[in-house]
Coordinates of N, CA and C in Angstrom, one line a residue:
M11 N 21.0 30.7 -6.2 CA 21.0 31.1 -4.7 C 19.6 30.8 -4.1
S12 N 19.7 30.1 -3.0 CA 18.3 29.7 -2.4 C 17.6 30.9 -1.7
D13 N 16.4 30.8 -1.8 CA 15.5 31.8 -1.3 C 15.3 31.6 0.2
P14 N 15.7 32.5 1.0 CA 15.6 32.3 2.5 C 14.1 32.2 3.0
T15 N 13.3 32.9 2.3 CA 11.8 32.7 2.8 C 11.4 31.2 2.5
E16 N 11.8 30.5 1.4 CA 11.5 29.2 1.1 C 12.1 28.2 2.1
S17 N 13.4 28.5 2.5 CA 14.0 27.8 3.5 C 13.2 27.8 4.9
T18 N 12.9 29.1 5.2 CA 12.1 29.3 6.4 C 10.8 28.4 6.4
D19 N 10.1 28.6 5.3 CA 8.9 28.0 5.2 C 9.0 26.3 5.4
R20 N 10.1 25.9 4.7 CA 10.4 24.4 4.9 C 10.6 24.0 6.2
R21 N 11.2 24.7 7.0 CA 11.7 24.7 8.4 C 10.3 24.5 9.2
I22 N 9.5 25.7 8.9 CA 8.2 25.5 9.6 C 7.5 24.4 9.6
K23 N 7.2 23.9 8.3 CA 6.4 23.0 7.7 C 7.0 21.5 8.4
K24 N 8.3 21.5 8.4 CA 8.9 20.3 9.0 C 8.7 20.4 10.5
S25 N 8.7 21.3 11.3 CA 8.7 21.4 12.6 C 7.3 21.2 13.0
K26 N 6.3 21.7 12.2 CA 4.8 21.5 12.5 C 4.5 20.1 12.3
A27 N 5.0 19.5 11.2 CA 4.8 18.0 10.9 C 5.3 17.1 12.0
A28 N 6.3 17.5 12.6 CA 7.0 16.7 13.6 C 6.0 16.7 15.0
L29 N 5.6 18.0 15.3 CA 4.8 18.1 16.3 C 3.5 17.4 16.2
K30 N 2.9 17.5 15.1 CA 1.6 16.7 14.8 C 1.7 15.4 14.9
H31 N 2.9 14.8 14.3 CA 3.1 13.3 14.3 C 3.2 12.8 15.8
A32 N 4.0 13.7 16.6 CA 4.2 13.4 18.0 C 2.9 13.4 18.7
L33 N 2.2 14.3 18.6 CA 0.7 14.4 19.2 C -0.1 13.1 18.9
I34 N -0.2 12.9 17.7 CA -1.0 11.8 17.3 C -0.4 10.5 18.0
K35 N 0.9 10.3 17.8 CA 1.4 9.0 18.5 C 1.2 9.0 20.0
L36 N 1.3 10.1 20.6 CA 1.0 10.0 22.1 C -0.5 9.9 22.4
M37 N -1.4 10.3 21.6 CA -2.7 10.1 21.7 C -3.2 8.6 21.6
Q38 N -2.2 7.7 20.9 CA -2.4 6.3 20.6 C -2.3 5.6 21.9
K39 N -1.5 6.2 22.9 CA -1.1 5.6 24.1 C -1.8 6.2 25.3
Q40 N -2.2 7.3 25.3 CA -2.9 7.9 26.5 C -3.9 9.1 26.1
P41 N -4.6 9.3 27.2 CA -5.7 10.4 26.9 C -5.1 11.8 26.6
F42 N -5.7 12.5 25.7 CA -5.4 13.9 25.5 C -5.2 14.7 26.6
R43 N -6.0 14.5 27.6 CA -5.8 15.5 28.7 C -4.5 15.2 29.6
E44 N -4.0 14.0 29.5 CA -2.9 13.8 30.2 C -1.5 14.0 29.4
I45 N -1.6 14.5 28.2 CA -0.4 14.8 27.4 C -0.1 16.2 27.7
S46 N 1.3 16.4 28.0 CA 1.8 17.7 28.1 C 2.6 18.2 27.0
I47 N 2.7 19.5 26.9 CA 3.6 20.2 25.7 C 5.0 19.7 25.7
T48 N 5.3 19.4 27.0 CA 6.8 19.0 27.3 C 6.9 17.5 26.6
D49 N 5.8 16.5 26.8 CA 5.7 15.3 26.2 C 5.8 15.5 24.7
I50 N 5.1 16.2 24.1 CA 5.0 16.6 22.6 C 6.3 16.9 22.0
V51 N 7.0 18.1 22.6 CA 8.2 18.5 22.0 C 9.4 17.3 22.3
K52 N 9.4 16.7 23.5 CA 10.3 15.7 23.6 C 10.3 14.6 22.6
L53 N 9.1 14.2 22.3 CA 8.9 13.1 21.2 C 9.2 13.7 19.9
A54 N 8.9 14.9 19.6 CA 9.2 15.5 18.2 C 10.6 15.9 18.1
D55 N 11.4 15.9 19.2 CA 12.8 16.3 19.3 C 13.1 17.8 19.0
L56 N 12.1 18.6 19.4 CA 12.1 20.1 19.5 C 12.1 20.6 20.8
N57 N 12.3 21.9 20.8 CA 12.1 22.5 22.3 C 10.8 23.5 22.4
R58 N 10.6 23.8 23.5 CA 9.3 24.3 23.9 C 9.3 25.7 23.0
G59 N 10.3 26.3 22.8 CA 10.2 27.7 22.1 C 9.7 27.5 20.6
T60 N 10.0 26.4 20.2 CA 9.6 26.0 18.8 C 8.0 25.7 18.8
F61 N 7.6 25.0 19.7 CA 6.2 24.9 19.9 C 5.4 26.4 20.0
Y62 N 5.9 27.1 20.9 CA 5.3 28.4 21.1 C 5.5 29.3 20.1
K63 N 6.2 29.2 19.1 CA 6.2 29.9 17.9 C 5.0 29.8 17.0
H64 N 4.5 28.7 17.0 CA 3.5 28.2 16.2 C 2.0 28.1 17.0
Y65 N 2.0 27.6 18.3 CA 0.8 27.5 18.9 C 0.9 27.9 20.4
Q66 N -0.3 28.2 20.9 CA -0.3 28.7 22.4 C -0.6 27.6 23.2
Y67 N -1.6 26.7 22.7 CA -2.0 25.5 23.6 C -1.8 24.2 22.8
K68 N -1.8 23.0 23.4 CA -1.8 21.8 22.7 C -3.2 21.7 21.8
E69 N -4.2 22.2 22.4 CA -5.5 22.2 21.6 C -5.3 23.0 20.2
D70 N -4.5 23.9 20.2 CA -4.3 24.7 19.0 C -3.6 23.6 17.9
L71 N -2.7 22.9 18.3 CA -1.9 22.0 17.6 C -3.0 20.9 17.2
F72 N -3.7 20.4 17.9 CA -4.7 19.3 17.6 C -5.9 19.8 16.6
N73 N -6.3 20.9 16.7 CA -7.2 21.7 15.9 C -6.8 21.7 14.5
E74 N -5.4 22.2 14.5 CA -4.8 22.3 13.1 C -4.8 20.9 12.5
I75 N -4.4 19.9 13.3 CA -4.5 18.5 12.7 C -5.7 18.1 12.0
I76 N -6.8 18.6 12.8 CA -8.2 18.2 12.3 C -8.4 19.0 11.1
D77 N -8.0 20.2 11.1 CA -8.4 21.1 9.8 C -7.7 20.6 8.6
D78 N -6.3 20.2 8.9 CA -5.6 19.6 7.7 C -6.4 18.3 7.2
V79 N -6.8 17.4 8.1 CA -7.4 16.3 7.6 C -8.6 16.5 6.8
I80 N -9.4 17.5 7.5 CA -10.8 17.8 6.9 C -10.5 18.4 5.5
Q81 N -9.6 19.5 5.4 CA -9.3 20.1 4.0 C -8.9 19.0 3.0
D82 N -8.2 18.2 3.4 CA -7.6 17.0 2.4 C -8.9 16.1 2.2
L83 N -9.8 15.7 3.2 CA -10.9 15.0 2.9 C -11.7 15.6 2.0
V84 N -12.1 16.9 2.0 CA -12.9 17.6 1.2 C -12.3 17.6 -0.3
T85 N -11.1 17.8 -0.5 CA -10.4 17.7 -1.8 C -10.4 16.4 -2.5
S86 N -10.1 15.2 -1.6 CA -10.1 13.9 -2.3 C -11.5 13.6 -2.6
Y87 N -12.5 13.8 -1.7 CA -14.0 13.6 -2.0 C -14.3 14.3 -3.4
R88 N -14.0 15.4 -3.7 CA -14.4 16.1 -4.7 C -13.5 15.9 -6.1
E89 N -12.6 15.1 -5.9 CA -11.5 14.8 -7.0 C -12.2 14.2 -8.2
P90 N -13.3 13.3 -8.1 CA -13.8 12.8 -9.3 C -14.7 13.7 -10.2
Y91 N -15.2 14.7 -9.5 CA -16.2 15.7 -10.2 C -15.7 17.0 -10.1
Q92 N -14.6 17.3 -9.7 CA -14.0 18.7 -9.6 C -13.7 19.2 -11.1
G93 N -14.4 20.4 -11.4 CA -14.3 21.1 -12.6 C -15.1 20.5 -13.8
K94 N -15.9 19.5 -13.4 CA -16.8 18.9 -14.3 C -18.2 19.6 -14.4
E95 N -18.8 20.0 -15.5 CA -20.2 20.4 -15.4 C -21.1 19.3 -15.5
I96 N -20.9 18.1 -16.0 CA -21.6 17.0 -15.9 C -20.9 15.8 -15.2
F97 N -21.5 15.1 -14.3 CA -21.0 14.2 -13.5 C -21.9 12.8 -13.4
E98 N -21.5 11.9 -14.2 CA -22.2 10.7 -14.2 C -21.5 9.6 -13.5
V99 N -22.2 9.3 -12.2 CA -21.5 8.3 -11.4 C -21.1 6.9 -11.9
S100 N -22.1 6.5 -12.9 CA -21.9 5.1 -13.4 C -20.9 5.1 -14.5
H101 N -20.5 6.3 -15.0 CA -19.4 6.5 -16.0 C -18.0 6.8 -15.3
M102 N -18.0 6.9 -14.1 CA -16.7 7.1 -13.3 C -15.9 6.0 -13.3
P103 N -14.6 6.0 -13.5 CA -13.8 4.9 -13.2 C -13.4 4.9 -11.8
S104 N -13.2 3.7 -11.3 CA -13.0 3.5 -9.8 C -11.6 4.2 -9.5
S105 N -10.8 4.4 -10.5 CA -9.6 4.9 -10.1 C -9.7 6.6 -9.8
A106 N -10.8 7.0 -10.1 CA -11.0 8.5 -9.8 C -11.5 8.6 -8.4
I107 N -11.7 7.6 -7.6 CA -12.2 7.7 -6.3 C -11.0 7.7 -5.4
R108 N -10.6 8.9 -4.7 CA -9.6 9.3 -4.1 C -9.7 9.1 -2.5
I109 N -10.8 8.9 -2.1 CA -11.0 9.0 -0.6 C -10.2 8.1 0.2
F110 N -9.9 6.9 -0.4 CA -9.2 5.9 0.4 C -7.6 6.1 0.3
E111 N -7.3 6.8 -0.7 CA -5.9 7.3 -0.8 C -5.6 8.3 0.4
H112 N -6.7 9.1 0.6 CA -6.7 10.2 1.6 C -6.5 9.6 3.1
V113 N -7.4 8.5 3.3 CA -7.4 8.0 4.5 C -6.1 7.2 4.8
Y114 N -5.5 6.4 3.7 CA -4.2 5.8 3.9 C -3.1 6.8 4.3
Q115 N -3.3 8.1 3.8 CA -2.2 9.0 3.8 C -2.4 9.5 5.4
H116 N -3.4 9.6 5.8 CA -3.6 9.9 7.2 C -4.2 8.9 8.2
A117 N -3.4 7.7 7.8 CA -3.8 6.5 8.6 C -3.7 6.4 10.1
A118 N -2.7 7.3 10.6 CA -2.5 7.4 12.0 C -3.7 8.1 12.7
F119 N -4.2 9.2 12.0 CA -5.3 9.9 12.5 C -6.6 9.1 12.5
Y120 N -6.7 8.4 11.2 CA -8.0 7.6 11.2 C -8.1 6.4 12.1
T121 N -6.9 5.8 12.3 CA -7.0 4.8 13.3 C -7.2 5.2 14.6
L122 N -6.8 6.5 15.0 CA -6.9 7.1 16.4 C -8.5 7.4 16.4
A123 N -9.1 7.8 15.2 CA -10.5 8.2 15.0 C -11.5 7.0 15.5
V124 N -10.9 5.8 15.1 CA -11.7 4.6 15.4 C -11.6 3.9 16.7
T125 N -10.3 4.1 17.2 CA -9.9 3.3 18.3 C -9.8 4.1 19.7
S126 N -9.8 5.5 19.6 CA -9.4 6.3 20.8 C -10.8 6.5 21.7
E127 N -10.6 7.0 22.9 CA -11.6 7.3 23.8 C -12.7 8.3 23.2
A128 N -12.2 9.2 22.3 CA -13.1 10.2 21.7 C -13.6 9.7 20.3
S129 N -13.5 8.3 20.1 CA -13.6 7.8 18.7 C -15.1 8.2 18.2
S130 N -16.1 8.3 19.1 CA -17.4 8.6 18.6 C -17.6 9.9 17.9
S131 N -16.9 10.9 18.7 CA -17.0 12.3 18.3 C -16.1 12.5 16.9
F132 N -15.0 11.8 16.8 CA -14.2 12.0 15.6 C -15.0 11.3 14.4
Q133 N -15.7 10.1 14.6 CA -16.5 9.6 13.6 C -17.6 10.3 13.1
Q134 N -18.3 11.0 14.1 CA -19.4 11.8 13.8 C -18.9 13.1 12.9
M135 N -17.8 13.5 13.3 CA -17.3 14.8 12.5 C -17.0 14.4 11.2
I136 N -16.4 13.2 11.0 CA -16.1 12.8 9.4 C -17.3 12.5 8.7
C137 N -18.3 11.8 9.3 CA -19.6 11.4 8.7 C -20.4 12.7 8.4
N138 N -20.3 13.7 9.1 CA -21.0 15.0 9.0 C -20.4 15.7 7.7
V139 N -19.2 15.7 7.6 CA -18.4 16.4 6.5 C -18.8 15.6 5.2
L140 N -18.8 14.3 5.1 CA -19.2 13.6 4.0 C -20.7 13.7 3.6
R141 N -21.6 13.7 4.5 CA -22.9 14.1 4.5 C -23.1 15.5 3.8
D142 N -22.5 16.4 4.4 CA -22.7 17.9 3.9 C -22.1 17.9 2.5
L143 N -20.9 17.3 2.2 CA -20.5 17.5 0.8 C -21.4 17.0 -0.4
A144 N -22.1 15.8 0.1 CA -23.1 15.2 -0.7 C -24.2 16.0 -0.8
L145 N -24.7 16.8 0.1 CA -25.9 17.6 0.1 C -25.5 18.9 -0.8
Q146 N -24.3 19.5 -0.6 CA -24.0 20.7 -1.2 C -23.6 20.5 -2.7
D147 N -22.8 19.3 -2.9 CA -22.3 19.3 -4.3 C -23.0 18.3 -5.2
L148 N -23.7 17.4 -4.7 CA -24.3 16.3 -5.5 C -25.8 16.2 -5.4
N149 N -26.4 17.4 -5.4 CA -27.8 17.5 -5.1 C -28.6 16.7 -6.1
E150 N -28.1 16.8 -7.4 CA -29.0 16.1 -8.5 C -28.9 14.4 -8.6
I151 N -28.0 14.0 -7.7 CA -28.0 12.4 -7.9 C -28.9 11.8 -6.8
F152 N -29.6 12.7 -5.9 CA -30.4 12.0 -5.0 C -32.0 11.8 -5.5
P153 N -32.5 10.4 -5.3 CA -33.7 10.1 -5.8 C -34.8 11.1 -5.3
T154 N -35.8 11.6 -6.1 CA -36.8 12.6 -5.8 C -37.6 12.0 -4.7
H155 N -37.8 10.7 -4.6 CA -38.8 10.0 -3.8 C -38.1 9.6 -2.3
I156 N -36.9 10.1 -2.3 CA -36.3 9.7 -1.0 C -35.9 11.0 -0.3
N157 N -36.0 11.0 0.9 CA -35.7 12.3 1.7 C -34.0 12.5 1.5
R158 N -33.6 13.5 1.1 CA -32.3 13.7 0.7 C -31.3 13.8 1.9
E159 N -31.8 14.4 3.0 CA -30.9 14.4 4.1 C -30.7 12.9 4.8
L160 N -31.8 12.1 4.8 CA -31.5 10.8 5.1 C -30.7 10.1 4.3
F161 N -30.8 10.3 3.0 CA -30.0 9.6 2.0 C -28.6 9.9 2.0
A162 N -28.5 11.2 2.1 CA -26.9 11.6 2.3 C -26.3 11.0 3.5
S163 N -27.0 11.2 4.7 CA -26.6 10.5 6.0 C -26.3 9.0 5.7
Y164 N -27.2 8.2 5.1 CA -26.9 7.0 4.9 C -25.7 6.7 4.0
Q165 N -25.5 7.5 3.0 CA -24.2 7.3 2.3 C -23.0 7.5 3.1
A166 N -23.0 8.7 3.9 CA -22.0 9.1 4.6 C -21.3 7.9 5.6
H167 N -22.4 7.5 6.3 CA -22.1 6.5 7.4 C -21.6 5.2 6.5
A168 N -22.3 4.8 5.4 CA -21.9 3.6 4.7 C -20.4 3.7 4.1
I169 N -19.9 4.9 3.7 CA -18.7 5.1 3.3 C -17.7 4.8 4.5
F170 N -18.1 5.6 5.6 CA -17.2 5.5 6.8 C -17.2 4.2 7.4
G171 N -18.3 3.6 7.2 CA -18.3 1.9 7.6 C -17.3 1.1 6.9
M172 N -17.0 1.3 5.7 CA -16.1 0.8 5.0 C -14.6 1.2 5.4
I173 N -14.6 2.5 5.9 CA -13.2 2.9 6.3 C -12.9 2.1 7.7
I174 N -14.0 2.1 8.4 CA -13.8 1.4 9.7 C -13.5 0.0 9.6
E175 N -14.0 -0.7 8.8 CA -13.7 -2.1 8.5 C -12.3 -2.2 8.0
W176 N -11.9 -1.4 6.9 CA -10.6 -1.2 6.6 C -9.6 -1.2 7.7
I177 N -9.7 -0.3 8.5 CA -8.8 0.1 9.7 C -8.8 -1.2 10.6
H178 N -9.9 -1.8 10.8 CA -9.8 -3.0 11.6 C -9.3 -4.2 11.0
Q179 N -9.1 -4.2 9.8 CA -8.3 -5.2 9.0 C -6.9 -4.8 8.7
E180 N -6.6 -3.8 9.4 CA -5.1 -3.0 9.5 C -4.6 -2.9 7.9
F181 N -5.7 -2.2 7.2 CA -5.3 -1.6 5.9 C -4.8 -3.0 5.0
R182 N -5.4 -4.0 5.3 CA -5.0 -5.2 4.5 C -5.1 -5.0 2.9
H183 N -6.2 -4.4 2.5 CA -6.4 -4.2 1.1 C -5.8 -3.0 0.5
S184 N -5.4 -2.8 -0.6 CA -4.8 -1.6 -1.3 C -5.9 -0.5 -1.4
T185 N -5.5 0.7 -1.6 CA -6.5 1.8 -1.9 C -7.2 1.4 -2.9
G186 N -6.6 1.0 -4.0 CA -7.3 0.7 -5.3 C -8.3 -0.3 -5.2
Y187 N -8.0 -1.3 -4.5 CA -9.0 -2.5 -4.1 C -10.3 -1.7 -3.5
M188 N -10.1 -0.8 -2.4 CA -11.1 -0.3 -1.6 C -11.9 0.6 -2.6
A189 N -11.3 1.4 -3.6 CA -12.1 2.2 -4.6 C -13.0 1.4 -5.4
E190 N -12.4 0.2 -5.9 CA -13.0 -0.6 -6.8 C -14.2 -1.3 -6.1
E191 N -14.1 -1.7 -4.8 CA -15.4 -2.1 -4.0 C -16.3 -1.1 -3.9
L192 N -15.9 0.1 -3.6 CA -16.9 1.1 -3.3 C -17.7 1.5 -4.7
F193 N -16.9 1.5 -5.7 CA -17.5 1.7 -7.2 C -18.4 0.5 -7.4
K194 N -18.2 -0.5 -7.0 CA -19.3 -1.6 -7.3 C -20.6 -1.4 -6.4
I195 N -20.4 -1.0 -5.1 CA -21.5 -0.7 -4.3 C -22.3 0.3 -4.8
I196 N -21.7 1.5 -5.2 CA -22.4 2.6 -5.8 C -23.3 2.3 -7.0
N197 N -22.6 1.4 -7.6 CA -23.5 1.1 -9.1 C -24.3 -0.3 -8.9
Y198 N -24.3 -0.8 -7.7 CA -25.1 -1.9 -7.6 C -26.5 -1.9 -7.5
K199 N -27.3 -2.3 -8.4 CA -28.9 -2.1 -8.4 C -29.4 -3.3 -8.5
P200 N -29.7 -4.1 -7.2 CA -30.3 -5.3 -7.3 C -31.7 -5.5 -7.6
A201 N -32.0 -6.5 -8.4 CA -33.3 -6.8 -8.8 C -34.1 -7.2 -7.7
T202 N -35.4 -7.8 -7.9 CA -36.0 -8.4 -6.9 C -35.2 -9.5 -6.1
V203 N -35.0 -9.4 -4.8 CA -34.1 -10.5 -4.2 C -35.0 -11.3 -3.2
V204 N -34.8 -12.6 -3.2 CA -35.5 -13.5 -2.4 C -34.6 -14.0 -1.3
Y205 N -35.0 -13.9 -0.2 CA -34.1 -14.3 0.9 C -34.9 -15.7 1.6
H206 N -33.8 -16.6 1.6 CA -34.3 -17.9 2.2 C -34.1 -18.0 3.7
S207 N -35.1 -17.9 4.5 CA -35.2 -18.0 5.9 C -34.6 -19.3 6.5
T208 N -33.7 -19.2 7.3 CA -33.4 -20.6 8.0 C -33.4 -20.3 9.6
Q209 N -33.6 -21.5 10.4 CA -33.5 -21.5 11.7 C -32.5 -20.7 12.3
R210 N -32.6 -19.6 13.1 CA -31.6 -19.0 13.7 C -31.4 -19.4 15.1
E211 N -30.2 -19.2 15.7 CA -29.9 -19.7 17.1 C -30.5 -18.4 17.9
P212 N -31.0 -18.7 19.2 CA -31.6 -17.8 20.1 C -30.7 -16.6 20.3
A213 N -31.3 -15.4 20.6 CA -30.5 -14.1 20.6 C -29.5 -14.3 21.8
A214 N -29.9 -14.8 22.9 CA -28.9 -15.0 24.1 C -27.7 -15.9 23.8
Q215 N -28.0 -17.0 23.0 CA -27.0 -17.9 22.7 C -25.9 -17.1 21.7
Y216 N -26.5 -16.3 20.7 CA -25.7 -15.5 19.9 C -24.9 -14.6 20.5
V217 N -25.3 -13.8 21.5 CA -24.7 -12.8 22.3 C -23.5 -13.5 23.1
Q218 N -23.9 -14.6 23.8 CA -22.9 -15.3 24.5 C -21.7 -15.7 23.6
K219 N -22.0 -16.2 22.4 CA -21.1 -17.0 21.6 C -20.0 -15.8 21.2
N220 N -20.6 -14.6 20.9 CA -19.9 -13.4 20.4 C -19.2 -12.6 21.5
G221 N -19.4 -12.8 22.5 CA -18.7 -12.2 23.7 C -19.3 -10.9 24.0
M222 N -20.7 -10.7 23.9 CA -21.4 -9.6 24.2 C -22.2 -9.8 25.5
T223 N -22.7 -8.8 25.9 CA -23.5 -8.8 27.3 C -24.9 -8.5 27.0
L224 N -25.9 -9.1 27.5 CA -27.1 -9.0 27.1 C -27.7 -8.3 28.3
E225 N -28.3 -7.0 28.4 CA -28.7 -6.3 29.4 C -30.1 -6.8 29.8

């Protein structure tokens, strides 16, 4: 005999998932302020009563989407070292890196975070989470001669830079490939590098060629 509570929980999860999916899809086409609750429930194929069982405002729904993504981001980031007393980055297999699987699972949200009108605030939020996780969990990996806050911020923005490029390439590479490339970058320790300078084109010419405007 099925458990009524379990059935109810499944229905709630299904309804919430449909509402979240609908809101993200709508935000890919129009600004958040222009989206109505009627728009959301219509696309989710639910009624307004179902919406109001779980949320009071559309902002509540969106905040829950963000909470879901952040919680899963934290879990995926911590996956390689969770429960380990000693964590050696150089001995970590690339398959232990789960952050790209997380991004792919939430591809619609991350695409929105990169391409929407509020992209800068989304990106800063994600980078802040990555920065704070490094500072809280991985204190001992920071070089003693480098400012730890700056180093953590550098790492966070570097990882998110990879995510942005992956999104711009429409997830062309697999999650495993992205994890392997991040692993290579983390463990890359260049010796003394000599750069050969060549004559570069003038800045104005470069800007014009690349479709930019020079103020």
